[in-house]
Amino acid sequence: MEIMKLIPTGKDYLWGGTRLREEYGKKLDLTPLAETWECSVHPDGPSYVANGTYKGKTLAEVLKAHPEYLGTKVENGELPVLVKFIDAKKDLSVQVHPSDEYAREHEGDNGKTEMWYVIDADEGASLIYGFQHEVTEEILRKAVETGALDKHLQKVPVHKGDTYFVPAGTVHGIGKGILVAEIQESSNVTYRVYDYDRVDKNGKKRELHFDKAVQVMNMKVAPDVSQKPRMVKYYSGCSRELLCRCKYFETERIQVTKGFAFSVMDTSFQVLMCLNGYGEVQTMDAEQKPMRFSKGETLFLPAGLGRCLVVGDAELIKVRC
């Protein structure tokens, strides 16, 4: 049983920038580089193993051969999460994701509940989260046709360190100048409501999915998204902060200043995503060399790996079921 360092698939969506390549070491020949799918078994963007026994294989191939690496909490034998870096140089489309039930019936995929941790944000950056007031399909259709959708959307100022939980059905859009770590269900179903009449590299407008979007979106007023105080637990050598816990995943932010000890139990795999700094993960297995990592790298830790120790100076996102 080995810790696996992952190589991501990249996406060159028209709103992306260059930060993931320039600042996070992503050696992907894409311009722009909008997203890197860091830990993924989704066929639209698989991640690959960079080291050890499974070097060169997709993570999906490894987990198909060793479903026990997922843990006992994973019921269907498939990795339930997808972990990304997203660099929004320009505004993303106004969009919505369906529930599991709708997506499985109509798209043959999972629904998409997600969360964002804001790694960085330009001064004055904002995102879209729900509506300012209750709307109807008729109101939205007219607003999209006349380019007046903006007046119905809730705009939220964004700052470095903010966290947003985005349940399926919530209309949303990441704004320009925002860099996020996204943890989501393993899905690639997005319904675009509005795309600012932009054209792609071939001069064509991207497809909108209004009719499907209105079937799955919550048209009520958005809930309060102000940043609540988060509890930070301090230990000798590290701090831990719970960012999000839902039925699909649990996410923590770990600040390592010296050492961080934790266990990977039989119940769930864990993913470590390095946002800043560097370090190494040591295990109790004397035959396994410490796994080094640095800014921008992502590790998959199989369920049952046991006691681990991160040594270094790093900011990490830790994900598990």
Coordinates of N, CA and C in Angstrom, one line a residue, residues 130-307:
G130 N -26.7 32.4 -5.8 CA -28.2 32.5 -5.6 C -28.8 33.9 -6.1
F131 N -30.0 34.1 -5.7 CA -30.7 35.3 -6.2 C -31.0 36.3 -5.1
Q132 N -31.1 37.6 -5.5 CA -31.4 38.6 -4.5 C -32.8 38.5 -4.0
H133 N -33.7 38.0 -4.8 CA -35.1 37.8 -4.4 C -35.7 36.6 -5.2
E134 N -36.9 36.2 -4.8 CA -37.5 35.0 -5.4 C -37.8 35.3 -6.9
V135 N -37.5 34.4 -7.7 CA -37.7 34.6 -9.2 C -38.6 33.4 -9.7
T136 N -39.0 33.6 -11.0 CA -39.8 32.5 -11.7 C -39.1 32.2 -13.0
E137 N -39.5 31.1 -13.6 CA -38.9 30.8 -14.9 C -39.1 31.9 -15.9
E138 N -40.3 32.5 -15.9 CA -40.7 33.6 -16.8 C -39.7 34.8 -16.6
I139 N -39.5 35.2 -15.4 CA -38.6 36.3 -15.1 C -37.2 36.0 -15.6
L140 N -36.7 34.8 -15.3 CA -35.4 34.5 -15.7 C -35.2 34.4 -17.2
R141 N -36.2 33.8 -17.9 CA -36.1 33.7 -19.4 C -36.0 35.1 -20.0
K142 N -36.8 36.0 -19.5 CA -36.8 37.4 -20.1 C -35.5 38.1 -19.8
A143 N -35.0 37.8 -18.5 CA -33.7 38.5 -18.1 C -32.6 38.0 -19.0
V144 N -32.5 36.7 -19.3 CA -31.5 36.1 -20.1 C -31.6 36.7 -21.5
E145 N -32.8 36.7 -22.0 CA -33.0 37.2 -23.4 C -32.6 38.7 -23.6
T146 N -32.8 39.5 -22.5 CA -32.5 40.9 -22.6 C -31.2 41.3 -22.0
G147 N -30.4 40.3 -21.5 CA -29.1 40.6 -20.9 C -29.3 41.3 -19.5
A148 N -30.4 41.1 -18.8 CA -30.6 41.8 -17.6 C -30.6 40.8 -16.4
L149 N -30.0 39.7 -16.5 CA -30.0 38.7 -15.5 C -29.3 39.2 -14.2
D150 N -28.3 40.0 -14.4 CA -27.4 40.5 -13.4 C -28.2 41.1 -12.2
K151 N -29.3 41.8 -12.5 CA -30.0 42.5 -11.5 C -30.8 41.6 -10.5
H152 N -30.9 40.3 -10.9 CA -31.6 39.3 -10.0 C -30.6 38.5 -9.2
L153 N -29.3 38.6 -9.5 CA -28.3 37.7 -8.9 C -27.7 38.3 -7.6
Q154 N -27.4 37.4 -6.6 CA -26.7 37.9 -5.4 C -25.2 37.9 -5.6
K155 N -24.6 39.1 -5.5 CA -23.1 39.2 -5.7 C -22.5 39.2 -4.2
V156 N -21.5 38.4 -4.1 CA -20.8 38.3 -2.8 C -19.4 38.7 -2.9
P157 N -18.9 39.7 -2.1 CA -17.5 40.0 -2.1 C -16.6 38.8 -1.6
V158 N -15.5 38.6 -2.2 CA -14.7 37.5 -1.9 C -13.3 37.9 -1.4
H159 N -12.8 37.2 -0.4 CA -11.5 37.4 0.2 C -10.7 36.1 0.3
K160 N -9.4 36.2 0.3 CA -8.5 35.1 0.5 C -8.9 34.4 1.9
G161 N -9.1 33.1 1.8 CA -9.4 32.3 3.0 C -10.9 32.0 3.2
D162 N -11.7 32.7 2.4 CA -13.2 32.4 2.5 C -13.5 31.0 2.0
T163 N -14.6 30.5 2.6 CA -15.1 29.1 2.2 C -16.6 29.2 1.8
Y164 N -17.0 28.6 0.7 CA -18.4 28.6 0.3 C -18.8 27.2 0.0
F165 N -20.0 26.8 0.6 CA -20.6 25.5 0.3 C -21.7 25.8 -0.7
V166 N -21.7 25.0 -1.8 CA -22.6 25.3 -2.9 C -23.4 24.0 -3.2
P167 N -24.6 23.9 -2.6 CA -25.4 22.6 -2.8 C -25.9 22.6 -4.2
A168 N -26.1 21.4 -4.7 CA -26.8 21.3 -6.0 C -28.0 22.1 -6.1
G169 N -28.3 22.7 -7.2 CA -29.5 23.6 -7.4 C -29.2 25.0 -7.1
T170 N -28.1 25.4 -6.6 CA -27.7 26.8 -6.3 C -27.1 27.5 -7.5
V171 N -27.8 28.5 -8.0 CA -27.2 29.3 -9.1 C -25.9 30.0 -8.6
H172 N -24.9 29.9 -9.4 CA -23.6 30.5 -9.0 C -22.7 30.8 -10.1
G173 N -21.6 31.5 -9.8 CA -20.6 31.8 -10.8 C -19.3 32.3 -10.1
I174 N -18.2 31.8 -10.3 CA -16.9 32.3 -9.8 C -16.5 33.5 -10.6
G175 N -16.2 34.6 -9.9 CA -15.9 35.9 -10.6 C -14.4 35.9 -10.9
K176 N -14.1 36.9 -11.8 CA -12.7 37.1 -12.3 C -11.8 37.5 -11.1
G177 N -10.5 37.0 -11.2 CA -9.5 37.3 -10.2 C -9.6 36.5 -9.0
I178 N -10.2 35.3 -9.1 CA -10.3 34.4 -7.9 C -9.7 33.1 -8.2
L179 N -8.9 32.6 -7.3 CA -8.2 31.3 -7.4 C -8.7 30.4 -6.3
V180 N -9.3 29.2 -6.6 CA -9.9 28.4 -5.6 C -9.4 27.0 -5.7
A181 N -9.5 26.3 -4.5 CA -9.5 24.8 -4.5 C -11.0 24.4 -4.4
E182 N -11.4 23.5 -5.3 CA -12.8 23.1 -5.3 C -12.8 21.6 -5.0
I183 N -13.7 21.2 -4.1 CA -14.0 19.8 -3.7 C -15.4 19.6 -4.1
Q184 N -15.7 18.6 -4.9 CA -17.1 18.4 -5.4 C -17.3 16.9 -5.5
E185 N -18.6 16.6 -5.8 CA -18.9 15.2 -6.2 C -18.2 14.9 -7.5
S186 N -18.0 13.6 -7.7 CA -17.4 13.2 -9.0 C -18.4 13.3 -10.1
S187 N -18.4 14.4 -10.8 CA -19.4 14.8 -11.8 C -18.9 15.8 -12.7
N188 N -19.4 15.9 -13.9 CA -19.1 16.9 -14.9 C -20.4 17.4 -15.5
V189 N -21.4 17.6 -14.7 CA -22.7 18.1 -15.3 C -22.9 19.6 -14.8
T190 N -22.8 20.4 -15.8 CA -23.0 21.9 -15.6 C -24.1 22.4 -16.6
Y191 N -25.1 23.1 -16.1 CA -26.0 23.8 -16.9 C -25.8 25.3 -16.9
R192 N -25.4 25.8 -18.1 CA -25.1 27.2 -18.2 C -26.4 28.0 -18.4
V193 N -26.6 29.0 -17.6 CA -27.8 29.8 -17.6 C -27.5 31.1 -18.5
Y194 N -26.3 31.6 -18.4 CA -25.9 32.8 -19.1 C -24.4 32.9 -19.2
D195 N -23.9 33.3 -20.4 CA -22.4 33.3 -20.6 C -21.9 34.6 -21.2
Y196 N -22.6 35.7 -20.9 CA -22.2 37.0 -21.3 C -21.9 37.1 -22.8
D197 N -22.6 36.3 -23.6 CA -22.5 36.4 -25.1 C -21.1 36.2 -25.6
R198 N -20.3 35.5 -24.8 CA -18.9 35.3 -25.2 C -18.8 34.2 -26.3
V199 N -17.7 34.2 -27.1 CA -17.5 33.2 -28.1 C -16.2 32.5 -27.7
D200 N -16.1 31.2 -28.2 CA -14.9 30.4 -27.9 C -13.8 30.7 -29.0
K201 N -12.7 29.9 -28.9 CA -11.6 30.1 -29.9 C -12.0 29.9 -31.3
N202 N -13.2 29.2 -31.5 CA -13.6 29.0 -32.9 C -14.7 30.0 -33.3
G203 N -14.9 31.1 -32.4 CA -15.8 32.1 -32.8 C -17.3 31.8 -32.5
K204 N -17.5 30.7 -31.8 CA -18.9 30.2 -31.5 C -19.3 30.5 -30.1
K205 N -20.5 30.9 -29.8 CA -21.0 31.0 -28.5 C -21.1 29.6 -27.8
R206 N -20.8 29.5 -26.6 CA -21.0 28.3 -25.9 C -22.4 28.0 -25.6
E207 N -22.8 26.7 -25.6 CA -24.1 26.3 -25.5 C -24.7 26.7 -24.1
L208 N -25.9 27.1 -24.1 CA -26.7 27.4 -22.9 C -27.6 26.2 -22.6
H209 N -28.0 26.0 -21.4 CA -28.9 24.9 -21.0 C -30.1 25.4 -20.2
F210 N -30.7 26.5 -20.6 CA -31.7 27.1 -19.8 C -32.9 26.2 -19.4
D211 N -33.4 25.4 -20.3 CA -34.5 24.6 -20.0 C -34.3 23.6 -19.0
K212 N -33.1 23.0 -19.0 CA -32.7 22.0 -18.0 C -32.4 22.8 -16.7
A213 N -31.8 23.9 -16.8 CA -31.4 24.7 -15.6 C -32.6 25.0 -14.7
V214 N -33.6 25.5 -15.3 CA -34.8 25.9 -14.5 C -35.5 24.7 -13.9
Q215 N -35.2 23.5 -14.4 CA -35.8 22.3 -13.7 C -35.1 22.0 -12.4
V216 N -33.9 22.4 -12.3 CA -33.1 21.9 -11.1 C -32.7 23.0 -10.2
M217 N -32.9 24.3 -10.5 CA -32.4 25.4 -9.7 C -33.4 25.7 -8.6
N218 N -32.8 26.2 -7.5 CA -33.6 26.8 -6.4 C -33.8 28.3 -6.7
M219 N -35.1 28.6 -6.9 CA -35.4 30.0 -7.3 C -35.7 30.9 -6.1
K220 N -35.6 30.4 -4.9 CA -35.8 31.1 -3.7 C -34.6 32.1 -3.4
V221 N -34.8 33.0 -2.5 CA -33.7 33.9 -2.1 C -32.6 33.0 -1.5
A222 N -31.3 33.4 -1.9 CA -30.2 32.7 -1.4 C -30.0 32.8 0.1
P223 N -29.5 31.8 0.8 CA -29.2 31.9 2.2 C -28.0 32.8 2.5
D224 N -27.9 33.2 3.7 CA -26.8 34.0 4.2 C -25.5 33.4 3.9
V225 N -24.6 34.1 3.2 CA -23.3 33.5 2.9 C -22.2 34.3 3.5
S226 N -22.5 35.1 4.5 CA -21.4 35.8 5.2 C -20.5 34.8 5.9
Q227 N -19.3 35.1 6.1 CA -18.3 34.2 6.6 C -18.4 34.1 8.1
K228 N -18.8 32.9 8.6 CA -18.9 32.6 10.0 C -17.6 32.3 10.6
P229 N -17.4 32.7 11.9 CA -16.1 32.3 12.5 C -15.9 30.8 12.5
R230 N -14.7 30.4 12.1 CA -14.4 28.9 12.0 C -13.5 28.6 13.2
M231 N -13.7 27.4 13.8 CA -12.9 27.0 14.9 C -11.6 26.5 14.4
V232 N -10.5 27.0 14.9 CA -9.2 26.5 14.6 C -8.6 25.9 15.9
K233 N -8.2 24.6 15.8 CA -7.5 23.9 16.9 C -6.0 24.0 16.7
Y234 N -5.3 24.4 17.7 CA -3.9 24.6 17.6 C -3.2 23.5 18.4
Y235 N -2.2 22.9 17.8 CA -1.4 21.9 18.4 C 0.1 22.3 18.3
S236 N 0.9 21.5 18.9 CA 2.4 21.8 18.8 C 2.8 21.4 17.4
G237 N 3.1 22.3 16.5 CA 3.6 22.1 15.2 C 2.6 22.2 14.1
C238 N 1.3 22.4 14.4 CA 0.3 22.5 13.3 C -1.0 23.1 13.9
S239 N -1.9 23.5 13.0 CA -3.3 23.9 13.3 C -4.2 23.2 12.4
R240 N -5.5 23.0 12.8 CA -6.5 22.3 12.0 C -7.8 23.1 12.1
E241 N -8.4 23.2 10.9 CA -9.6 24.0 10.8 C -10.6 23.3 9.9
L242 N -11.8 23.0 10.4 CA -12.8 22.3 9.6 C -13.4 23.4 8.7
L243 N -13.4 23.1 7.4 CA -13.9 24.0 6.4 C -15.4 23.6 6.0
C244 N -15.6 22.3 5.8 CA -16.9 21.9 5.3 C -17.1 20.4 5.7
R245 N -18.3 20.1 6.1 CA -18.7 18.7 6.3 C -20.1 18.5 5.7
C246 N -20.2 17.6 4.8 CA -21.5 17.3 4.2 C -21.6 15.8 3.9
K247 N -22.7 15.3 3.3 CA -22.9 13.9 3.1 C -21.8 13.3 2.1
Y248 N -21.2 14.2 1.3 CA -20.3 13.7 0.3 C -18.8 13.7 0.7
F249 N -18.4 14.7 1.6 CA -17.0 14.9 1.9 C -16.9 15.7 3.2
E250 N -15.7 15.6 3.7 CA -15.3 16.4 4.9 C -13.9 17.1 4.5
T251 N -13.8 18.4 4.7 CA -12.6 19.1 4.2 C -12.1 19.9 5.4
E252 N -10.7 19.8 5.6 CA -10.0 20.6 6.6 C -8.9 21.4 6.0
R253 N -8.6 22.5 6.6 CA -7.4 23.2 6.2 C -6.4 23.0 7.3
I254 N -5.2 22.5 6.9 CA -4.1 22.2 7.9 C -2.9 23.1 7.6
Q255 N -2.5 23.8 8.7 CA -1.3 24.6 8.6 C -0.2 23.9 9.4
V256 N 0.8 23.4 8.6 CA 1.9 22.7 9.3 C 3.1 23.6 9.4
T257 N 3.5 23.8 10.7 CA 4.7 24.6 10.9 C 5.9 23.7 11.3
K258 N 5.6 22.5 11.8 CA 6.6 21.6 12.2 C 6.2 20.1 11.8
G259 N 5.1 19.7 12.5 CA 4.7 18.3 12.2 C 3.2 18.2 12.4
F260 N 2.5 17.3 11.7 CA 1.1 17.0 11.8 C 0.9 15.5 11.7
A261 N 0.4 15.0 12.8 CA 0.1 13.5 12.9 C -1.3 13.2 12.7
F262 N -1.6 12.2 11.9 CA -3.0 11.8 11.7 C -3.1 10.4 11.2
S263 N -4.3 9.8 11.2 CA -4.4 8.4 10.8 C -5.3 8.3 9.6
V264 N -5.0 7.4 8.7 CA -5.9 7.1 7.6 C -6.5 5.7 7.9
M265 N -7.7 5.7 8.3 CA -8.4 4.5 8.8 C -8.9 3.7 7.6
D266 N -9.5 2.5 8.0 CA -10.1 1.6 7.0 C -11.3 2.2 6.4
T267 N -11.9 3.2 7.1 CA -13.2 3.7 6.6 C -13.1 4.6 5.4
S268 N -12.0 5.3 5.2 CA -12.0 6.3 4.1 C -10.6 6.6 3.6
F269 N -10.4 6.7 2.3 CA -9.2 7.3 1.7 C -9.1 8.8 2.2
Q270 N -7.9 9.4 2.0 CA -7.7 10.8 2.2 C -6.9 11.4 1.1
V271 N -7.2 12.7 0.9 CA -6.5 13.4 -0.2 C -5.8 14.6 0.5
L272 N -4.5 14.8 0.2 CA -3.8 16.0 0.6 C -3.5 16.9 -0.6
M273 N -3.8 18.1 -0.5 CA -3.6 19.1 -1.6 C -2.8 20.2 -1.0
C274 N -1.6 20.4 -1.5 CA -0.7 21.4 -1.0 C -0.9 22.8 -1.6
L275 N -1.4 23.8 -0.9 CA -1.6 25.1 -1.4 C -0.4 26.0 -1.3
N276 N 0.4 25.7 -0.3 CA 1.6 26.5 -0.2 C 2.7 25.7 0.6
G277 N 4.0 26.0 0.3 CA 5.0 25.4 1.1 C 5.5 24.0 0.6
Y278 N 6.0 23.2 1.5 CA 6.6 21.9 1.1 C 6.6 21.0 2.3
G279 N 6.9 19.8 2.1 CA 7.0 18.8 3.2 C 7.1 17.4 2.7
E280 N 6.9 16.5 3.7 CA 6.9 15.1 3.3 C 5.9 14.3 4.2
V281 N 5.4 13.3 3.7 CA 4.5 12.4 4.5 C 5.3 11.1 4.9
Q282 N 5.3 10.8 6.2 CA 6.0 9.6 6.6 C 4.9 8.7 7.2
T283 N 5.1 7.4 6.9 CA 4.2 6.4 7.5 C 5.0 5.4 8.4
M284 N 4.2 4.5 9.1 CA 4.8 3.6 10.0 C 5.5 2.4 9.3
D285 N 5.3 2.3 8.0 CA 5.9 1.3 7.2 C 7.4 1.6 6.9
A286 N 8.3 0.9 7.5 CA 9.7 1.2 7.4 C 10.2 1.0 6.0
E287 N 9.5 0.2 5.2 CA 9.9 0.0 3.8 C 9.5 1.1 2.8
Q288 N 8.6 1.9 3.3 CA 8.0 3.0 2.4 C 8.8 4.3 2.7
K289 N 9.4 4.8 1.6 CA 10.1 6.1 1.7 C 9.2 7.2 2.0
P290 N 9.6 8.2 2.7 CA 8.7 9.4 2.9 C 8.3 10.0 1.5
M291 N 7.1 10.4 1.4 CA 6.6 11.0 0.1 C 6.7 12.5 0.2
R292 N 7.6 13.1 -0.6 CA 7.8 14.5 -0.6 C 6.7 15.2 -1.4
F293 N 6.4 16.4 -1.1 CA 5.4 17.2 -1.8 C 5.8 18.7 -1.7
S294 N 5.2 19.5 -2.7 CA 5.4 20.9 -2.6 C 4.2 21.6 -3.2
K295 N 4.2 22.9 -3.2 CA 3.1 23.7 -3.6 C 2.5 23.3 -4.9
G296 N 1.2 23.0 -4.9 CA 0.5 22.7 -6.1 C 0.3 21.2 -6.3
E297 N 1.0 20.4 -5.5 CA 0.9 18.9 -5.7 C -0.2 18.3 -4.8
T298 N -0.7 17.1 -5.3 CA -1.8 16.5 -4.6 C -1.5 15.0 -4.4
L299 N -1.8 14.5 -3.2 CA -1.5 13.1 -2.9 C -2.8 12.3 -2.6
F300 N -2.8 11.1 -3.0 CA -3.9 10.2 -2.6 C -3.4 9.2 -1.6
L301 N -4.0 9.1 -0.4 CA -3.6 8.2 0.6 C -4.7 7.1 0.8
P302 N -4.4 5.8 0.4 CA -5.4 4.8 0.5 C -5.9 4.5 1.9
A303 N -7.2 4.1 1.9 CA -7.8 3.8 3.2 C -7.0 2.6 3.8
G304 N -6.8 2.7 5.2 CA -6.1 1.7 5.9 C -4.6 1.9 5.9
L305 N -4.1 3.0 5.4 CA -2.7 3.3 5.4 C -2.1 3.4 6.8
G306 N -3.0 3.8 7.7 CA -2.5 3.9 9.1 C -2.0 5.2 9.6
R307 N -1.1 5.2 10.6 CA -0.6 6.4 11.2 C 0.4 7.1 10.2

